[in-house]
């Protein structure tokens, strides 16, 4: 009998040791996935999916963190089905209501994704819900305000968009949050281009570029640089184009981001046409293929190119009417915290 008790005790001890070792391994995998998230979201997604069935060994907070990173990776990869699966999984945790930062992150991520896929109304609903939460992290509030402003600008509610950006900028300047300040200048510049206030757009975008350079933020440099290159075409500013093209194109080609490379391809062809080149049918077909690639990831980037650059490039069969639609899924019904 004594031997049996001792054997059971040893077995339990071994099982606990194995569980602890596995949990520790899972946390290592989670950290690895987080490291890859910004540079190679596909690797991050692969790691997180591979070990997803085992995360019950982690604490609730760690499980939510796992899902949160999978959600971000899925959004970066434009994987709608996985986005919905992960959101449902997170909403199934009763503890999520107590984890304000993770709940707000879910609302923000899902809102960005819905806007990119052509549902700005629903995205604003999510951003507003996030802003109503007891947010302690000011960075989250800034992000929500920027995202809300961008969705409003999609709907041509430019005054409301500027108000949202202004609120975000005020908080960002109080915190001296330079990453956010550069991001806000970027979106203000994009909005000024839309309103054809090119001098103001140039002022905002140059500020964004210089600030991103100062803090060595490559992504911010690429966003501002691409918009300045687009502006140089629209404003016939050859000097601006020549000053920026080499440096920005090198950053984009090194980024391994196919959508940004496709956007650059459009800008370069527009520049060639502005100098008198006639595009071949093959080049125009390639432009259309690149545009489909962009549209599948971001309706906003698609319209930036179509509205002003398509016709001069000889591409006239594209719709310039905002193709926004109501979200047809039932996912939003499960976010009970956002019901009025």
Coordinates of C-alpha atoms in Angstrom, one line a residue:
X1 CA 0.0 0.0 0.0
X2 CA 2.8 2.3 1.0
X3 CA 4.6 1.5 -2.3
X4 CA 1.4 2.3 -4.2
X5 CA 1.1 5.7 -2.6
X6 CA 4.8 6.5 -3.2
X7 CA 4.4 5.4 -6.8
X8 CA 1.4 7.7 -7.3
X9 CA 3.2 10.6 -5.7
X10 CA 6.2 10.1 -8.0
X11 CA 3.9 9.8 -11.0
X12 CA 2.1 13.0 -10.1
X13 CA 5.4 14.8 -9.5
X14 CA 6.7 13.7 -13.0
X15 CA 3.4 14.8 -14.6
X16 CA 3.7 18.2 -13.0
X17 CA 7.3 18.5 -14.1
X18 CA 6.4 17.6 -17.7
X19 CA 3.5 20.1 -17.6
X20 CA 5.7 22.9 -16.2
X21 CA 8.3 22.1 -18.9
X22 CA 5.7 22.2 -21.6
X23 CA 4.2 25.5 -20.3
X24 CA 7.6 27.0 -20.3
X25 CA 8.2 25.8 -23.8
X26 CA 4.9 27.3 -24.9
X27 CA 5.9 30.7 -23.4
X28 CA 9.2 30.5 -25.3
X29 CA 7.2 29.9 -28.5
X30 CA 4.8 32.8 -27.7
X31 CA 7.8 35.1 -27.3
X32 CA 9.3 33.9 -30.5
X33 CA 6.0 34.5 -32.3
X34 CA 5.8 38.0 -30.9
X35 CA 9.4 38.7 -32.2
X36 CA 8.3 37.7 -35.7
X37 CA 5.0 39.5 -35.6
X38 CA 6.2 42.8 -37.2
X39 CA 8.8 41.5 -39.5
X40 CA 7.3 38.1 -40.7
X41 CA 3.7 37.7 -39.5
X42 CA 3.5 34.5 -41.6
X43 CA 6.1 32.9 -39.3
X44 CA 4.4 34.2 -36.3
X45 CA 1.0 32.8 -37.4
X46 CA 2.6 29.4 -38.2
X47 CA 4.1 29.1 -34.7
X48 CA 0.9 30.2 -32.9
X49 CA -1.4 27.8 -34.9
X50 CA 1.0 24.9 -34.5
X51 CA 0.8 25.0 -30.7
X52 CA -2.7 26.4 -30.4
X53 CA -4.3 23.1 -29.1
X54 CA -1.8 23.0 -26.2
X55 CA -2.3 26.5 -24.7
X56 CA -4.8 25.2 -22.1
X57 CA -1.7 24.6 -19.9
X58 CA -1.1 28.3 -19.8
X59 CA -2.8 30.8 -17.5
X60 CA -5.9 32.6 -18.8
X61 CA -4.0 35.8 -19.2
X62 CA -1.3 34.0 -21.3
X63 CA -4.0 32.2 -23.4
X64 CA -5.6 35.5 -24.2
X65 CA -2.2 36.9 -25.1
X66 CA -1.7 34.0 -27.4
X67 CA -5.0 34.6 -29.2
X68 CA -4.3 38.3 -29.3
X69 CA -1.0 37.8 -31.2
X70 CA -2.7 35.3 -33.6
X71 CA -5.3 37.9 -34.3
X72 CA -2.7 40.5 -35.1
X73 CA -0.8 38.1 -37.4
X74 CA -4.1 37.0 -39.1
X75 CA -5.0 40.7 -39.8
X76 CA -1.5 41.4 -41.2
X77 CA -1.9 38.4 -43.5
X78 CA -5.5 39.4 -44.4
X79 CA -6.9 36.0 -43.3
X80 CA -10.5 36.8 -42.7
X81 CA -11.6 33.3 -41.6
X82 CA -8.8 33.0 -39.0
X83 CA -9.6 36.5 -37.8
X84 CA -13.2 35.5 -37.1
X85 CA -12.2 32.2 -35.5
X86 CA -9.7 34.0 -33.2
X87 CA -12.2 36.8 -32.2
X88 CA -14.8 34.2 -31.3
X89 CA -12.2 32.3 -29.2
X90 CA -11.3 35.4 -27.3
X91 CA -14.9 36.4 -26.7
X92 CA -15.6 33.0 -25.2
X93 CA -13.4 33.9 -22.2
X94 CA -15.5 35.4 -19.4
X95 CA -12.2 36.9 -18.1
X96 CA -11.9 39.1 -21.2
X97 CA -14.2 41.7 -19.7
X98 CA -11.7 42.2 -16.8
X99 CA -8.8 42.4 -19.2
X100 CA -9.5 45.9 -20.6
X101 CA -6.3 46.2 -22.6
X102 CA -6.8 42.9 -24.4
X103 CA -10.5 43.7 -25.0
X104 CA -9.7 47.1 -26.4
X105 CA -6.9 45.6 -28.5
X106 CA -9.5 43.1 -30.0
X107 CA -11.9 45.9 -30.8
X108 CA -9.1 48.0 -32.4
X109 CA -7.7 45.1 -34.5
X110 CA -11.1 43.9 -35.7
X111 CA -12.1 47.5 -36.5
X112 CA -8.9 48.0 -38.6
X113 CA -9.6 44.8 -40.4
X114 CA -13.2 45.6 -41.2
X115 CA -12.2 49.0 -42.5
X116 CA -9.6 47.5 -44.8
X117 CA -12.1 45.0 -46.2
X118 CA -14.6 47.7 -47.0
X119 CA -16.8 48.1 -43.9
X120 CA -15.9 51.5 -42.3
X121 CA -19.3 52.0 -40.6
X122 CA -18.8 48.9 -38.5
X123 CA -15.2 49.8 -37.8
X124 CA -16.3 53.1 -36.3
X125 CA -18.8 51.3 -34.1
X126 CA -16.0 49.2 -32.8
X127 CA -13.6 52.1 -32.3
X128 CA -16.3 54.1 -30.4
X129 CA -16.9 51.1 -28.2
X130 CA -13.2 50.9 -27.5
X131 CA -13.1 54.6 -26.6
X132 CA -16.0 54.0 -24.0
X133 CA -13.9 51.4 -22.1
X134 CA -11.9 52.4 -19.0
X135 CA -8.7 52.7 -20.9
X136 CA -5.6 53.2 -18.7
X137 CA -3.1 52.9 -21.6
X138 CA -3.0 56.2 -23.4
X139 CA -1.4 54.6 -26.4
X140 CA -4.5 52.6 -27.0
X141 CA -6.6 55.7 -26.9
X142 CA -4.4 57.4 -29.4
X143 CA -4.5 54.4 -31.7
X144 CA -8.3 54.2 -31.5
X145 CA -8.7 57.9 -32.3
X146 CA -6.3 57.6 -35.3
X147 CA -8.2 54.6 -36.6
X148 CA -11.6 56.3 -36.1
X149 CA -10.4 59.3 -38.0
X150 CA -9.2 57.2 -40.9
X151 CA -12.5 55.4 -41.1
X152 CA -14.3 58.7 -41.0
X153 CA -12.2 60.0 -43.9
X154 CA -13.1 56.9 -45.9
X155 CA -16.7 58.1 -45.6
X156 CA -15.7 61.7 -46.6
X157 CA -16.5 62.9 -43.1
X158 CA -13.4 65.0 -43.2
X159 CA -14.2 67.5 -40.5
X160 CA -15.0 64.7 -38.0
X161 CA -11.8 62.9 -39.1
X162 CA -9.7 66.0 -38.4
X163 CA -11.4 66.3 -34.9
X164 CA -10.4 62.7 -34.1
X165 CA -6.8 63.3 -35.3
X166 CA -6.6 66.5 -33.3
X167 CA -7.6 64.6 -30.1
X168 CA -5.0 62.0 -30.8
X169 CA -2.3 64.5 -31.5
X170 CA -3.0 66.4 -28.3
X171 CA -2.6 63.2 -26.2
X172 CA 0.5 62.1 -28.2
X173 CA 2.2 65.5 -27.7
X174 CA 1.5 65.4 -24.0
X175 CA 3.2 62.0 -23.8
X176 CA 5.9 63.0 -26.3
X177 CA 5.0 59.8 -28.2
X178 CA 6.9 60.4 -31.3
X179 CA 5.9 57.2 -33.1
X180 CA 2.2 58.3 -32.8
X181 CA 2.9 61.9 -33.7
X182 CA 4.6 60.8 -36.9
X183 CA 1.6 58.5 -37.7
X184 CA -0.8 61.3 -37.1
X185 CA 1.1 63.6 -39.5
X186 CA 1.0 60.9 -42.0
X187 CA -2.8 60.5 -41.9
X188 CA -3.3 64.3 -41.9
X189 CA -1.1 64.5 -45.0
X190 CA -3.1 61.8 -46.7
X191 CA -6.3 63.7 -45.9
X192 CA -4.9 67.0 -47.2
X193 CA -4.0 65.2 -50.5
X194 CA -7.6 64.0 -50.7
X195 CA -8.8 67.6 -50.2
X196 CA -6.2 68.8 -52.8
X197 CA -4.5 71.1 -50.4
X198 CA -1.0 70.0 -51.6
X199 CA 1.1 72.6 -49.7
X200 CA -0.4 71.5 -46.4
X201 CA -0.1 67.8 -47.4
X202 CA 3.6 68.3 -48.2
X203 CA 4.1 70.1 -44.8
X204 CA 2.5 67.3 -42.8
X205 CA 4.2 64.5 -44.7
X206 CA 7.7 66.0 -44.5
X207 CA 7.2 66.3 -40.8
X208 CA 6.2 62.7 -40.6
X209 CA 9.1 61.6 -42.7
X210 CA 11.7 63.6 -40.7
X211 CA 10.3 62.4 -37.4
X212 CA 10.3 58.8 -38.5
X213 CA 13.9 59.2 -39.6
X214 CA 14.9 60.7 -36.3
X215 CA 13.5 57.8 -34.3
X216 CA 14.6 55.2 -36.9
X217 CA 11.1 54.0 -37.7
X218 CA 11.4 52.4 -41.1
X219 CA 7.6 51.7 -41.5
X220 CA 6.8 55.4 -40.9
X221 CA 9.4 56.5 -43.4
X222 CA 7.9 54.2 -46.0
X223 CA 4.4 55.4 -45.5
X224 CA 5.4 59.1 -45.5
X225 CA 7.7 58.5 -48.5
X226 CA 5.1 56.8 -50.6
X227 CA 2.6 59.5 -50.0
X228 CA 5.2 62.2 -50.8
X229 CA 6.0 60.4 -54.0
X230 CA 2.3 60.2 -54.9
X231 CA 2.0 63.9 -54.0
X232 CA 5.0 64.7 -56.3
X233 CA 3.0 63.2 -59.2
X234 CA -0.2 65.0 -58.4
X235 CA 1.5 68.3 -57.9
X236 CA 4.0 67.9 -60.7
X237 CA 6.9 68.3 -58.3
X238 CA 9.8 66.6 -60.2
X239 CA 12.4 67.8 -57.7
X240 CA 10.5 66.2 -54.8
X241 CA 10.2 62.9 -56.7
X242 CA 13.9 62.8 -57.6
X243 CA 15.0 63.8 -54.1
X244 CA 13.0 60.9 -52.5
X245 CA 12.7 58.1 -54.9
X246 CA 16.0 56.3 -54.6
X247 CA 16.0 56.3 -50.8
X248 CA 12.3 55.3 -50.4
X249 CA 12.3 52.7 -53.1
X250 CA 15.3 51.0 -51.4
X251 CA 13.5 50.9 -48.1
X252 CA 10.4 49.4 -49.8
X253 CA 12.2 46.8 -51.8
X254 CA 14.1 45.7 -48.6
X255 CA 10.8 45.5 -46.6
X256 CA 9.5 42.3 -48.3
X257 CA 6.0 43.9 -48.3
X258 CA 4.4 43.0 -51.6
X259 CA 1.5 45.5 -51.2
X260 CA 3.9 48.5 -50.7
X261 CA 6.0 47.2 -53.6
X262 CA 2.9 47.1 -55.8
X263 CA 2.1 50.7 -54.7
X264 CA 5.6 51.8 -55.6
X265 CA 5.2 50.2 -59.0
X266 CA 2.1 52.3 -59.7
X267 CA 4.0 55.5 -58.5
X268 CA 6.9 54.7 -60.8
X269 CA 4.7 54.1 -63.8
X270 CA 2.8 57.3 -63.1
X271 CA 6.1 59.2 -63.0
X272 CA 7.2 57.7 -66.3
X273 CA 3.9 58.8 -67.9
X274 CA 4.2 62.3 -66.5
X275 CA 7.5 62.5 -68.4
X276 CA 5.8 61.5 -71.6
X277 CA 6.1 57.7 -71.8
X278 CA 3.3 55.7 -73.2
X279 CA 2.6 52.4 -71.4
X280 CA 2.4 49.2 -73.3
X281 CA -0.7 46.9 -72.9
X282 CA 1.5 44.5 -70.9
X283 CA 2.5 47.3 -68.5
X284 CA -1.2 48.3 -68.1
X285 CA -2.1 44.7 -67.4
X286 CA 0.6 44.5 -64.8
X287 CA -0.8 47.7 -63.2
X288 CA -4.2 46.0 -62.9
X289 CA -2.8 42.9 -61.4
X290 CA -0.9 45.0 -58.8
X291 CA -4.1 46.9 -58.1
X292 CA -6.0 43.7 -57.4
X293 CA -3.3 42.8 -54.9
X294 CA -3.6 46.1 -53.2
X295 CA -7.4 46.1 -53.1
X296 CA -7.5 42.7 -51.4
X297 CA -5.6 44.1 -48.5
X298 CA -6.7 47.7 -48.3
X299 CA -9.6 49.5 -50.0
X300 CA -8.1 52.8 -48.9
X301 CA -4.8 52.3 -50.7
X302 CA -6.8 51.1 -53.7
X303 CA -8.8 54.4 -53.9
X304 CA -5.7 56.5 -53.4
X305 CA -4.4 55.2 -56.7
X306 CA -7.6 54.8 -58.7
X307 CA -9.1 58.3 -57.9
X308 CA -6.2 60.3 -59.4
X309 CA -3.6 58.1 -61.1
X310 CA -5.5 55.5 -63.1
X311 CA -6.9 57.6 -65.9
X312 CA -3.5 59.3 -66.8
X313 CA -2.1 55.8 -67.0
X314 CA -4.7 54.8 -69.6
X315 CA -6.7 52.6 -67.2
X316 CA -10.3 53.8 -67.5
X317 CA -12.5 50.8 -66.6
X318 CA -12.1 51.1 -62.8
X319 CA -14.8 52.2 -60.4
X320 CA -13.9 55.3 -58.4
X321 CA -17.1 55.0 -56.3
X322 CA -16.5 53.9 -52.8
X323 CA -17.4 50.2 -52.7
X324 CA -18.4 50.0 -49.1
X325 CA -20.9 47.5 -47.9
X326 CA -22.5 46.2 -44.8
X327 CA -20.6 43.5 -42.9
X328 CA -22.5 40.3 -43.6
X329 CA -21.1 38.1 -40.8
X330 CA -22.6 37.6 -37.3
X331 CA -19.4 38.2 -35.4
X332 CA -20.3 41.7 -34.1
X333 CA -23.4 40.2 -32.4
X334 CA -21.2 38.4 -29.9
X335 CA -19.5 41.6 -28.7
X336 CA -22.1 42.2 -26.1
X337 CA -20.1 44.9 -24.3
X338 CA -20.6 47.2 -27.3
X339 CA -24.4 47.0 -27.4
X340 CA -26.1 50.3 -26.7

